[in-house]
Amino acid sequence: MLILKPDDIPSSEITPRSAYLNRRQFIAAATAAAAGTAFAKASTETTKLSTIKGPLSTTGEDLTPFDYITHYNNFYEFGVEKGDPAKNAWRLQTRPWTITVEGLVSKPKTFDIDDLLKLRPLEERVYRMRCVEAWSMVIPWVGYSLSEFIKQCEPLGKAKYVQFLSLADRKQMPGLSQSSINWPYSEGLRMDEAMHPLTLLCVGLYGQVLPNQDGAPVRIVVPWKYGFKSAKSIVKIRFVDKQPHTAWNDEAPNEYGFYSNVNPNVDHPRWSQKYERRIGEPIFKQRRATLMFNGYADQVASLYNGMDLRKYY
Ligand code: MTE
Protein backbone atom coordinates (compact mmCIF):
# COMPACT_ATOMS: atom_id res chain seq x y z
CA MET A 1 0.00 0.00 0.00
CA LEU A 2 1.47 3.29 -1.07
CA ILE A 3 -0.51 5.78 0.98
CA LEU A 4 1.65 7.06 3.82
CA LYS A 5 0.20 6.78 7.25
CA PRO A 6 0.37 10.04 9.16
CA ASP A 7 3.06 8.67 11.49
CA ASP A 8 5.28 8.11 8.47
CA ILE A 9 5.16 11.78 7.55
CA PRO A 10 8.01 13.26 9.52
CA SER A 11 7.01 16.44 11.32
CA SER A 12 10.35 17.83 10.17
CA GLU A 13 8.91 17.78 6.65
CA ILE A 14 6.47 20.52 7.54
CA THR A 15 8.85 23.31 8.42
CA PRO A 16 11.32 22.98 5.55
CA ARG A 17 8.42 22.60 3.18
CA SER A 18 6.73 25.82 4.22
CA ALA A 19 10.09 27.56 4.09
CA TYR A 20 10.51 26.18 0.59
CA LEU A 21 7.06 27.41 -0.44
CA ASN A 22 7.73 30.87 0.96
CA ARG A 23 10.91 30.95 -1.11
CA ARG A 24 8.95 29.85 -4.14
CA GLN A 25 6.35 32.57 -3.59
CA PHE A 26 9.12 35.11 -3.22
CA ILE A 27 10.85 33.93 -6.39
CA ALA A 28 7.56 33.91 -8.33
CA ALA A 29 6.75 37.46 -7.16
CA ALA A 30 10.24 38.67 -7.97
CA THR A 31 10.10 37.09 -11.43
CA ALA A 32 6.70 38.60 -12.16
CA ALA A 33 7.90 42.01 -11.01
CA ALA A 34 11.01 41.72 -13.19
CA ALA A 35 8.96 40.70 -16.20
CA GLY A 36 6.59 43.62 -15.69
CA THR A 37 2.81 43.77 -15.72
CA ALA A 38 2.54 42.40 -19.29
CA PHE A 39 3.77 39.02 -18.04
CA ALA A 40 1.46 39.01 -15.05
CA LYS A 41 -1.53 39.95 -17.22
CA ALA A 42 -0.86 37.41 -19.95
CA SER A 43 -0.51 34.54 -17.51
CA THR A 44 -3.80 35.23 -15.75
CA GLU A 45 -5.86 36.06 -18.86
CA THR A 46 -5.34 32.65 -20.37
CA THR A 47 -6.56 30.73 -17.34
CA LYS A 48 -9.20 32.89 -15.67
CA LEU A 49 -12.79 31.66 -15.44
CA SER A 50 -15.78 33.87 -14.90
CA THR A 51 -17.60 32.74 -11.78
CA ILE A 52 -20.52 33.61 -9.52
CA LYS A 53 -20.49 33.11 -5.75
CA GLY A 54 -21.94 29.71 -4.90
CA PRO A 55 -24.54 29.73 -2.08
CA LEU A 56 -23.29 26.31 -0.89
CA SER A 57 -19.84 27.61 0.03
CA THR A 58 -18.36 26.88 3.44
CA THR A 59 -17.72 30.13 5.28
CA GLY A 60 -15.53 31.21 8.18
CA GLU A 61 -12.40 29.24 7.32
CA ASP A 62 -9.10 30.52 5.96
CA LEU A 63 -8.43 29.38 2.42
CA THR A 64 -5.40 27.16 1.88
CA PRO A 65 -2.88 29.13 -0.22
CA PHE A 66 -2.79 28.29 -3.94
CA ASP A 67 0.80 27.05 -3.76
CA TYR A 68 -0.06 24.33 -1.26
CA ILE A 69 -3.14 23.22 -3.20
CA THR A 70 -0.99 22.85 -6.30
CA HIS A 71 2.21 21.41 -4.78
CA TYR A 72 0.93 18.91 -2.21
CA ASN A 73 -1.09 16.50 -4.30
CA ASN A 74 -2.18 12.92 -4.65
CA PHE A 75 -2.39 12.04 -8.33
CA TYR A 76 -0.71 8.67 -8.67
CA GLU A 77 -0.83 8.77 -12.46
CA PHE A 78 1.99 11.33 -12.10
CA GLY A 79 3.94 9.67 -9.27
CA VAL A 80 3.48 8.72 -5.64
CA GLU A 81 5.26 11.58 -3.88
CA LYS A 82 3.26 14.70 -2.95
CA GLY A 83 5.47 16.89 -5.18
CA ASP A 84 5.41 14.55 -8.21
CA PRO A 85 2.15 15.75 -9.80
CA ALA A 86 3.35 19.38 -9.84
CA LYS A 87 6.57 18.22 -11.50
CA ASN A 88 5.10 15.79 -14.01
CA ALA A 89 1.56 16.83 -14.88
CA TRP A 90 2.66 19.38 -17.49
CA ARG A 91 2.64 16.37 -19.83
CA LEU A 92 -1.14 16.10 -19.64
CA GLN A 93 -2.91 17.31 -22.81
CA THR A 94 -6.22 18.78 -21.71
CA ARG A 95 -7.55 19.64 -25.22
CA PRO A 96 -9.28 18.10 -27.00
CA TRP A 97 -11.03 16.40 -24.06
CA THR A 98 -14.30 14.54 -23.93
CA ILE A 99 -16.36 12.70 -21.31
CA THR A 100 -18.07 9.59 -22.62
CA VAL A 101 -21.33 8.67 -20.90
CA GLU A 102 -22.41 5.04 -21.09
CA GLY A 103 -24.30 2.28 -19.32
CA LEU A 104 -27.88 2.71 -18.11
CA VAL A 105 -28.76 5.89 -20.02
CA SER A 106 -31.44 6.57 -22.62
CA LYS A 107 -28.63 6.77 -25.19
CA PRO A 108 -24.83 6.91 -24.82
CA LYS A 109 -23.39 10.40 -25.38
CA THR A 110 -20.05 12.14 -25.56
CA PHE A 111 -19.62 15.64 -24.12
CA ASP A 112 -16.85 18.03 -25.09
CA ILE A 113 -15.23 19.82 -22.16
CA ASP A 114 -15.81 23.23 -23.77
CA ASP A 115 -19.55 22.53 -23.95
CA LEU A 116 -19.53 21.40 -20.32
CA LEU A 117 -17.93 24.69 -19.33
CA LYS A 118 -20.93 26.50 -20.86
CA LEU A 119 -23.67 24.21 -19.55
CA ARG A 120 -24.29 26.18 -16.32
CA PRO A 121 -22.90 29.34 -14.71
CA LEU A 122 -19.64 28.43 -12.98
CA GLU A 123 -19.79 28.88 -9.22
CA GLU A 124 -17.00 29.43 -6.78
CA ARG A 125 -17.57 26.84 -4.03
CA VAL A 126 -15.33 26.87 -0.99
CA TYR A 127 -15.13 23.37 0.47
CA ARG A 128 -13.27 21.79 3.34
CA MET A 129 -11.36 18.78 1.97
CA ARG A 130 -10.15 15.91 4.16
CA CYS A 131 -7.68 13.32 2.90
CA VAL A 132 -7.74 9.79 4.35
CA GLU A 133 -4.07 10.40 5.29
CA ALA A 134 -5.33 12.85 7.96
CA TRP A 135 -4.49 16.17 6.33
CA SER A 136 -6.95 18.77 5.16
CA MET A 137 -7.27 21.93 3.09
CA VAL A 138 -9.92 24.57 2.37
CA ILE A 139 -10.22 25.05 -1.38
CA PRO A 140 -12.20 27.56 -3.48
CA TRP A 141 -13.24 25.21 -6.28
CA VAL A 142 -15.00 26.29 -9.47
CA GLY A 143 -17.78 24.29 -11.08
CA TYR A 144 -21.46 23.43 -10.71
CA SER A 145 -23.45 20.64 -9.13
CA LEU A 146 -22.81 17.28 -10.80
CA SER A 147 -26.60 16.78 -10.75
CA GLU A 148 -26.90 19.41 -13.52
CA PHE A 149 -24.66 17.33 -15.74
CA ILE A 150 -26.33 14.04 -14.75
CA LYS A 151 -29.68 15.43 -15.94
CA GLN A 152 -28.12 15.94 -19.40
CA CYS A 153 -26.97 12.31 -19.36
CA GLU A 154 -30.58 11.03 -19.02
CA PRO A 155 -29.91 8.02 -16.76
CA LEU A 156 -32.56 5.29 -16.64
CA GLY A 157 -34.50 4.53 -13.45
CA LYS A 158 -32.49 1.29 -13.10
CA ALA A 159 -29.26 3.27 -12.62
CA LYS A 160 -28.37 3.05 -8.92
CA TYR A 161 -24.69 4.04 -9.01
CA VAL A 162 -22.38 6.26 -11.04
CA GLN A 163 -18.82 5.22 -11.85
CA PHE A 164 -16.11 7.76 -12.75
CA LEU A 165 -13.08 6.70 -14.76
CA SER A 166 -9.95 8.81 -15.11
CA LEU A 167 -7.63 9.02 -18.10
CA ALA A 168 -4.92 6.33 -18.12
CA ASP A 169 -2.42 7.10 -20.86
CA ARG A 170 1.13 5.80 -20.47
CA LYS A 171 2.47 8.38 -22.91
CA GLN A 172 1.38 11.26 -20.70
CA MET A 173 1.33 9.69 -17.24
CA PRO A 174 4.65 8.37 -15.98
CA GLY A 175 3.13 7.18 -12.68
CA LEU A 176 1.04 4.44 -14.29
CA SER A 177 4.01 2.06 -14.26
CA GLN A 178 5.12 3.07 -10.74
CA SER A 179 2.26 1.73 -8.67
CA SER A 180 0.05 -1.31 -8.50
CA ILE A 181 -3.26 0.55 -8.78
CA ASN A 182 -5.82 -1.12 -11.02
CA TRP A 183 -5.82 1.55 -13.76
CA PRO A 184 -7.74 3.46 -14.92
CA TYR A 185 -8.44 5.13 -11.57
CA SER A 186 -12.05 4.30 -10.82
CA GLU A 187 -14.41 5.80 -8.26
CA GLY A 188 -18.11 5.64 -7.69
CA LEU A 189 -21.07 7.13 -5.85
CA ARG A 190 -24.55 5.96 -5.10
CA MET A 191 -27.00 7.83 -7.32
CA ASP A 192 -28.44 9.91 -4.45
CA GLU A 193 -24.90 10.92 -3.40
CA ALA A 194 -24.06 11.90 -6.97
CA MET A 195 -27.28 13.94 -7.24
CA HIS A 196 -26.68 15.75 -3.94
CA PRO A 197 -26.22 19.48 -4.64
CA LEU A 198 -22.87 19.55 -2.77
CA THR A 199 -21.30 17.06 -5.21
CA LEU A 200 -19.40 19.21 -7.65
CA LEU A 201 -18.40 18.81 -11.27
CA CYS A 202 -15.21 20.80 -10.91
CA VAL A 203 -13.29 22.65 -13.62
CA GLY A 204 -11.21 25.14 -11.66
CA LEU A 205 -9.90 26.56 -8.42
CA TYR A 206 -9.07 30.06 -7.24
CA GLY A 207 -10.97 31.43 -10.26
CA GLN A 208 -8.69 29.70 -12.78
CA VAL A 209 -8.93 26.56 -14.86
CA LEU A 210 -7.81 23.52 -12.86
CA PRO A 211 -4.05 23.15 -12.76
CA ASN A 212 -3.16 19.78 -14.31
CA GLN A 213 -1.95 18.36 -11.00
CA ASP A 214 -5.39 19.02 -9.45
CA GLY A 215 -7.24 17.00 -12.06
CA ALA A 216 -7.58 19.12 -15.20
CA PRO A 217 -9.67 19.65 -17.14
CA VAL A 218 -12.53 18.14 -15.12
CA ARG A 219 -12.84 16.24 -11.83
CA ILE A 220 -15.40 15.38 -9.20
CA VAL A 221 -15.35 16.90 -5.70
CA VAL A 222 -17.30 15.25 -2.86
CA PRO A 223 -16.56 17.32 0.26
CA TRP A 224 -18.03 15.01 2.94
CA LYS A 225 -15.92 12.03 1.79
CA TYR A 226 -12.21 11.31 1.98
CA GLY A 227 -10.34 12.93 -0.91
CA PHE A 228 -9.78 9.73 -2.85
CA LYS A 229 -13.49 9.63 -3.81
CA SER A 230 -12.88 12.81 -5.85
CA ALA A 231 -11.63 11.31 -9.13
CA LYS A 232 -9.44 13.54 -11.28
CA SER A 233 -9.15 14.07 -15.05
CA ILE A 234 -12.23 12.03 -15.81
CA VAL A 235 -12.95 10.74 -19.32
CA LYS A 236 -15.83 8.37 -18.70
CA ILE A 237 -19.01 8.26 -16.60
CA ARG A 238 -20.91 5.01 -16.43
CA PHE A 239 -24.38 4.55 -14.94
CA VAL A 240 -24.78 1.08 -13.45
CA ASP A 241 -27.17 -0.95 -11.30
CA LYS A 242 -24.53 -2.50 -8.99
CA GLN A 243 -21.88 -0.93 -6.80
CA PRO A 244 -18.89 -0.34 -9.11
CA HIS A 245 -15.36 -1.39 -8.25
CA THR A 246 -13.11 1.44 -7.06
CA ALA A 247 -9.33 1.84 -7.29
CA TRP A 248 -8.46 2.03 -3.58
CA ASN A 249 -10.97 -0.62 -2.57
CA ASP A 250 -9.39 -2.96 -5.14
CA GLU A 251 -5.99 -2.15 -3.63
CA ALA A 252 -6.86 -2.65 0.06
CA PRO A 253 -10.53 -3.47 0.72
CA ASN A 254 -10.13 -3.60 4.51
CA GLU A 255 -8.68 -0.06 4.53
CA TYR A 256 -10.72 1.80 1.89
CA GLY A 257 -14.42 1.13 1.70
CA PHE A 258 -16.89 2.22 -0.95
CA TYR A 259 -18.55 4.90 1.18
CA SER A 260 -15.47 6.57 2.68
CA ASN A 261 -17.47 9.18 4.53
CA VAL A 262 -15.26 11.30 6.75
CA ASN A 263 -15.90 9.86 10.20
CA PRO A 264 -13.79 10.62 13.28
CA ASN A 265 -15.38 7.64 15.08
CA VAL A 266 -14.21 5.01 12.60
CA ASP A 267 -10.46 4.70 12.56
CA HIS A 268 -8.47 3.58 9.58
CA PRO A 269 -7.06 0.14 10.52
CA ARG A 270 -3.57 1.67 10.76
CA TRP A 271 -4.26 5.10 12.27
CA SER A 272 -6.82 7.27 14.02
CA GLN A 273 -9.13 9.56 12.05
CA LYS A 274 -9.96 11.74 15.07
CA TYR A 275 -7.60 14.57 14.14
CA GLU A 276 -6.18 16.15 11.03
CA ARG A 277 -3.40 18.51 10.06
CA ARG A 278 -4.46 21.63 8.13
CA ILE A 279 -1.90 22.07 5.37
CA GLY A 280 -0.46 25.56 5.03
CA GLU A 281 -1.32 26.74 8.56
CA PRO A 282 1.36 27.74 11.06
CA ILE A 283 2.56 24.58 12.77
CA PHE A 284 0.99 25.35 16.18
CA LYS A 285 -2.46 25.74 14.54
CA GLN A 286 -2.33 22.75 12.21
CA ARG A 287 -3.84 20.04 14.40
CA ARG A 288 -7.62 20.10 14.65
CA ALA A 289 -10.45 17.70 15.40
CA THR A 290 -12.00 15.98 12.41
CA LEU A 291 -15.72 16.66 12.00
CA MET A 292 -18.39 14.07 11.23
CA PHE A 293 -19.01 14.07 7.46
CA ASN A 294 -16.20 16.64 7.35
CA GLY A 295 -18.56 19.26 8.79
CA TYR A 296 -21.34 18.65 6.23
CA ALA A 297 -23.51 16.44 8.49
CA ASP A 298 -26.51 18.81 8.40
CA GLN A 299 -26.66 18.50 4.63
CA VAL A 300 -25.78 14.84 4.07
CA ALA A 301 -26.32 12.70 7.21
CA SER A 302 -29.86 11.81 6.11
CA LEU A 303 -28.44 9.99 3.06
CA TYR A 304 -27.18 7.33 5.48
CA ASN A 305 -30.16 6.99 7.84
CA GLY A 306 -30.33 3.49 9.26
CA MET A 307 -26.92 2.45 7.92
CA ASP A 308 -24.22 1.08 10.19
CA LEU A 309 -21.34 3.41 9.32
CA ARG A 310 -18.80 1.01 10.85
CA LYS A 311 -19.85 -1.64 8.39
CA TYR A 312 -20.30 0.71 5.44
CA TYR A 313 -17.03 2.62 5.95
N1 MTE B 1 -7.79 10.82 -9.00
C1 MTE B 1 -6.95 10.15 -9.79
N2 MTE B 1 -7.27 9.95 -11.08
N3 MTE B 1 -5.75 9.66 -9.33
C2 MTE B 1 -5.39 9.81 -8.01
O1 MTE B 1 -4.31 9.34 -7.63
N4 MTE B 1 -5.97 10.70 -5.82
C3 MTE B 1 -7.11 10.95 -4.92
C4 MTE B 1 -8.06 12.01 -5.51
N5 MTE B 1 -8.32 11.75 -6.90
C5 MTE B 1 -6.26 10.51 -7.15
C6 MTE B 1 -7.46 11.03 -7.70
C7 MTE B 1 -6.68 11.35 -3.58
S1 MTE B 1 -5.99 10.12 -2.62
C8 MTE B 1 -6.87 12.62 -3.11
S2 MTE B 1 -6.54 13.00 -1.47
C9 MTE B 1 -7.32 13.71 -3.98
O2 MTE B 1 -7.48 13.29 -5.34
C10 MTE B 1 -6.30 14.83 -3.94
O3 MTE B 1 -6.72 15.92 -4.71
P1 MTE B 1 -5.76 17.22 -4.75
O4 MTE B 1 -4.38 16.75 -5.10
O5 MTE B 1 -6.34 18.14 -5.79
O6 MTE B 1 -5.81 17.81 -3.37
PDB file of N, CA and C in Angstrom, residues 58-95:
ATOM      1  N   THR A  58     -18.691  26.889   2.015  1.00  0.00           N
ATOM      2  CA  THR A  58     -18.364  26.881   3.441  1.00  0.00           C
ATOM      3  C   THR A  58     -17.784  28.251   3.798  1.00  0.00           C
ATOM      4  N   THR A  59     -18.239  28.809   4.915  1.00  0.00           N
ATOM      5  CA  THR A  59     -17.723  30.133   5.283  1.00  0.00           C
ATOM      6  C   THR A  59     -16.933  30.036   6.595  1.00  0.00           C
ATOM      7  N   GLY A  60     -16.200  31.086   6.881  1.00  0.00           N
ATOM      8  CA  GLY A  60     -15.533  31.213   8.181  1.00  0.00           C
ATOM      9  C   GLY A  60     -14.241  30.438   8.316  1.00  0.00           C
ATOM     10  N   GLU A  61     -13.686  29.946   7.232  1.00  0.00           N
ATOM     11  CA  GLU A  61     -12.397  29.236   7.321  1.00  0.00           C
ATOM     12  C   GLU A  61     -11.394  29.921   6.405  1.00  0.00           C
ATOM     13  N   ASP A  62     -10.142  29.953   6.825  1.00  0.00           N
ATOM     14  CA  ASP A  62      -9.099  30.523   5.964  1.00  0.00           C
ATOM     15  C   ASP A  62      -8.864  29.593   4.787  1.00  0.00           C
ATOM     16  N   LEU A  63      -8.723  30.186   3.608  1.00  0.00           N
ATOM     17  CA  LEU A  63      -8.428  29.379   2.418  1.00  0.00           C
ATOM     18  C   LEU A  63      -6.988  28.886   2.475  1.00  0.00           C
ATOM     19  N   THR A  64      -6.767  27.674   2.022  1.00  0.00           N
ATOM     20  CA  THR A  64      -5.404  27.155   1.882  1.00  0.00           C
ATOM     21  C   THR A  64      -4.747  27.888   0.713  1.00  0.00           C
ATOM     22  N   PRO A  65      -3.511  28.394   0.888  1.00  0.00           N
ATOM     23  CA  PRO A  65      -2.883  29.126  -0.217  1.00  0.00           C
ATOM     24  C   PRO A  65      -2.735  28.269  -1.479  1.00  0.00           C
ATOM     25  N   PHE A  66      -2.850  28.936  -2.616  1.00  0.00           N
ATOM     26  CA  PHE A  66      -2.791  28.293  -3.943  1.00  0.00           C
ATOM     27  C   PHE A  66      -1.579  27.378  -4.072  1.00  0.00           C
ATOM     28  N   ASP A  67      -0.425  27.839  -3.585  1.00  0.00           N
ATOM     29  CA  ASP A  67       0.800  27.053  -3.759  1.00  0.00           C
ATOM     30  C   ASP A  67       0.742  25.700  -3.067  1.00  0.00           C
ATOM     31  N   TYR A  68       0.071  25.631  -1.933  1.00  0.00           N
ATOM     32  CA  TYR A  68      -0.057  24.333  -1.257  1.00  0.00           C
ATOM     33  C   TYR A  68      -1.030  23.426  -2.015  1.00  0.00           C
ATOM     34  N   ILE A  69      -2.131  24.026  -2.486  1.00  0.00           N
ATOM     35  CA  ILE A  69      -3.142  23.219  -3.198  1.00  0.00           C
ATOM     36  C   ILE A  69      -2.540  22.609  -4.466  1.00  0.00           C
ATOM     37  N   THR A  70      -1.542  23.291  -5.018  1.00  0.00           N
ATOM     38  CA  THR A  70      -0.992  22.845  -6.302  1.00  0.00           C
ATOM     39  C   THR A  70       0.381  22.175  -6.184  1.00  0.00           C
ATOM     40  N   HIS A  71       0.895  22.054  -4.954  1.00  0.00           N
ATOM     41  CA  HIS A  71       2.206  21.405  -4.783  1.00  0.00           C
ATOM     42  C   HIS A  71       2.209  20.316  -3.728  1.00  0.00           C
ATOM     43  N   TYR A  72       1.038  19.990  -3.207  1.00  0.00           N
ATOM     44  CA  TYR A  72       0.926  18.911  -2.209  1.00  0.00           C
ATOM     45  C   TYR A  72      -0.255  18.075  -2.674  1.00  0.00           C
ATOM     46  N   ASN A  73       0.008  17.193  -3.611  1.00  0.00           N
ATOM     47  CA  ASN A  73      -1.091  16.498  -4.298  1.00  0.00           C
ATOM     48  C   ASN A  73      -0.977  14.984  -4.234  1.00  0.00           C
ATOM     49  N   ASN A  74      -2.123  14.346  -4.336  1.00  0.00           N
ATOM     50  CA  ASN A  74      -2.185  12.922  -4.650  1.00  0.00           C
ATOM     51  C   ASN A  74      -2.748  12.807  -6.055  1.00  0.00           C
ATOM     52  N   PHE A  75      -1.941  12.297  -6.953  1.00  0.00           N
ATOM     53  CA  PHE A  75      -2.390  12.043  -8.332  1.00  0.00           C
ATOM     54  C   PHE A  75      -1.398  11.011  -8.850  1.00  0.00           C
ATOM     55  N   TYR A  76      -1.703   9.742  -8.494  1.00  0.00           N
ATOM     56  CA  TYR A  76      -0.713   8.672  -8.668  1.00  0.00           C
ATOM     57  C   TYR A  76      -0.338   8.426 -10.122  1.00  0.00           C
ATOM     58  N   GLU A  77      -1.173   8.894 -11.051  1.00  0.00           N
ATOM     59  CA  GLU A  77      -0.825   8.766 -12.461  1.00  0.00           C
ATOM     60  C   GLU A  77       0.454   9.558 -12.772  1.00  0.00           C
ATOM     61  N   PHE A  78       0.793  10.510 -11.880  1.00  0.00           N
ATOM     62  CA  PHE A  78       1.987  11.327 -12.095  1.00  0.00           C
ATOM     63  C   PHE A  78       3.057  11.091 -11.035  1.00  0.00           C
ATOM     64  N   GLY A  79       2.932   9.998 -10.286  1.00  0.00           N
ATOM     65  CA  GLY A  79       3.940   9.673  -9.275  1.00  0.00           C
ATOM     66  C   GLY A  79       3.342   9.623  -7.890  1.00  0.00           C
ATOM     67  N   VAL A  80       4.062   8.982  -6.963  1.00  0.00           N
ATOM     68  CA  VAL A  80       3.476   8.721  -5.636  1.00  0.00           C
ATOM     69  C   VAL A  80       3.862   9.757  -4.582  1.00  0.00           C
ATOM     70  N   GLU A  81       4.869  10.564  -4.859  1.00  0.00           N
ATOM     71  CA  GLU A  81       5.257  11.585  -3.876  1.00  0.00           C
ATOM     72  C   GLU A  81       4.355  12.810  -4.032  1.00  0.00           C
ATOM     73  N   LYS A  82       4.175  13.555  -2.920  1.00  0.00           N
ATOM     74  CA  LYS A  82       3.262  14.701  -2.950  1.00  0.00           C
ATOM     75  C   LYS A  82       3.689  15.766  -3.976  1.00  0.00           C
ATOM     76  N   GLY A  83       4.988  15.868  -4.236  1.00  0.00           N
ATOM     77  CA  GLY A  83       5.465  16.888  -5.180  1.00  0.00           C
ATOM     78  C   GLY A  83       5.500  16.404  -6.629  1.00  0.00           C
ATOM     79  N   ASP A  84       5.289  15.103  -6.845  1.00  0.00           N
ATOM     80  CA  ASP A  84       5.413  14.554  -8.210  1.00  0.00           C
ATOM     81  C   ASP A  84       4.390  15.126  -9.201  1.00  0.00           C
ATOM     82  N   PRO A  85       3.100  15.227  -8.811  1.00  0.00           N
ATOM     83  CA  PRO A  85       2.146  15.748  -9.801  1.00  0.00           C
ATOM     84  C   PRO A  85       2.526  17.150 -10.303  1.00  0.00           C
ATOM     85  N   ALA A  86       2.974  18.031  -9.384  1.00  0.00           N
ATOM     86  CA  ALA A  86       3.350  19.383  -9.836  1.00  0.00           C
ATOM     87  C   ALA A  86       4.525  19.328 -10.812  1.00  0.00           C
ATOM     88  N   LYS A  87       5.398  18.336 -10.617  1.00  0.00           N
ATOM     89  CA  LYS A  87       6.571  18.220 -11.505  1.00  0.00           C
ATOM     90  C   LYS A  87       6.214  17.601 -12.843  1.00  0.00           C
ATOM     91  N   ASN A  88       5.308  16.629 -12.825  1.00  0.00           N
ATOM     92  CA  ASN A  88       5.103  15.793 -14.014  1.00  0.00           C
ATOM     93  C   ASN A  88       3.834  16.063 -14.811  1.00  0.00           C
ATOM     94  N   ALA A  89       2.868  16.772 -14.210  1.00  0.00           N
ATOM     95  CA  ALA A  89       1.562  16.834 -14.880  1.00  0.00           C
ATOM     96  C   ALA A  89       1.540  17.810 -16.057  1.00  0.00           C
ATOM     97  N   TRP A  90       2.628  18.514 -16.310  1.00  0.00           N
ATOM     98  CA  TRP A  90       2.661  19.383 -17.495  1.00  0.00           C
ATOM     99  C   TRP A  90       2.487  18.555 -18.767  1.00  0.00           C
ATOM    100  N   ARG A  91       2.759  17.242 -18.654  1.00  0.00           N
ATOM    101  CA  ARG A  91       2.637  16.372 -19.834  1.00  0.00           C
ATOM    102  C   ARG A  91       1.184  16.138 -20.254  1.00  0.00           C
ATOM    103  N   LEU A  92       0.262  16.410 -19.355  1.00  0.00           N
ATOM    104  CA  LEU A  92      -1.144  16.097 -19.636  1.00  0.00           C
ATOM    105  C   LEU A  92      -1.723  17.058 -20.682  1.00  0.00           C
ATOM    106  N   GLN A  93      -2.259  16.506 -21.760  1.00  0.00           N
ATOM    107  CA  GLN A  93      -2.910  17.309 -22.812  1.00  0.00           C
ATOM    108  C   GLN A  93      -4.378  17.434 -22.450  1.00  0.00           C
ATOM    109  N   THR A  94      -4.831  18.647 -22.175  1.00  0.00           N
ATOM    110  CA  THR A  94      -6.219  18.784 -21.713  1.00  0.00           C
ATOM    111  C   THR A  94      -7.194  19.227 -22.822  1.00  0.00           C
ATOM    112  N   ARG A  95      -6.686  19.378 -24.048  1.00  0.00           N
ATOM    113  CA  ARG A  95      -7.546  19.643 -25.219  1.00  0.00           C
ATOM    114  C   ARG A  95      -7.003  18.864 -26.398  1.00  0.00           C
TER     115      ARG A  95
END
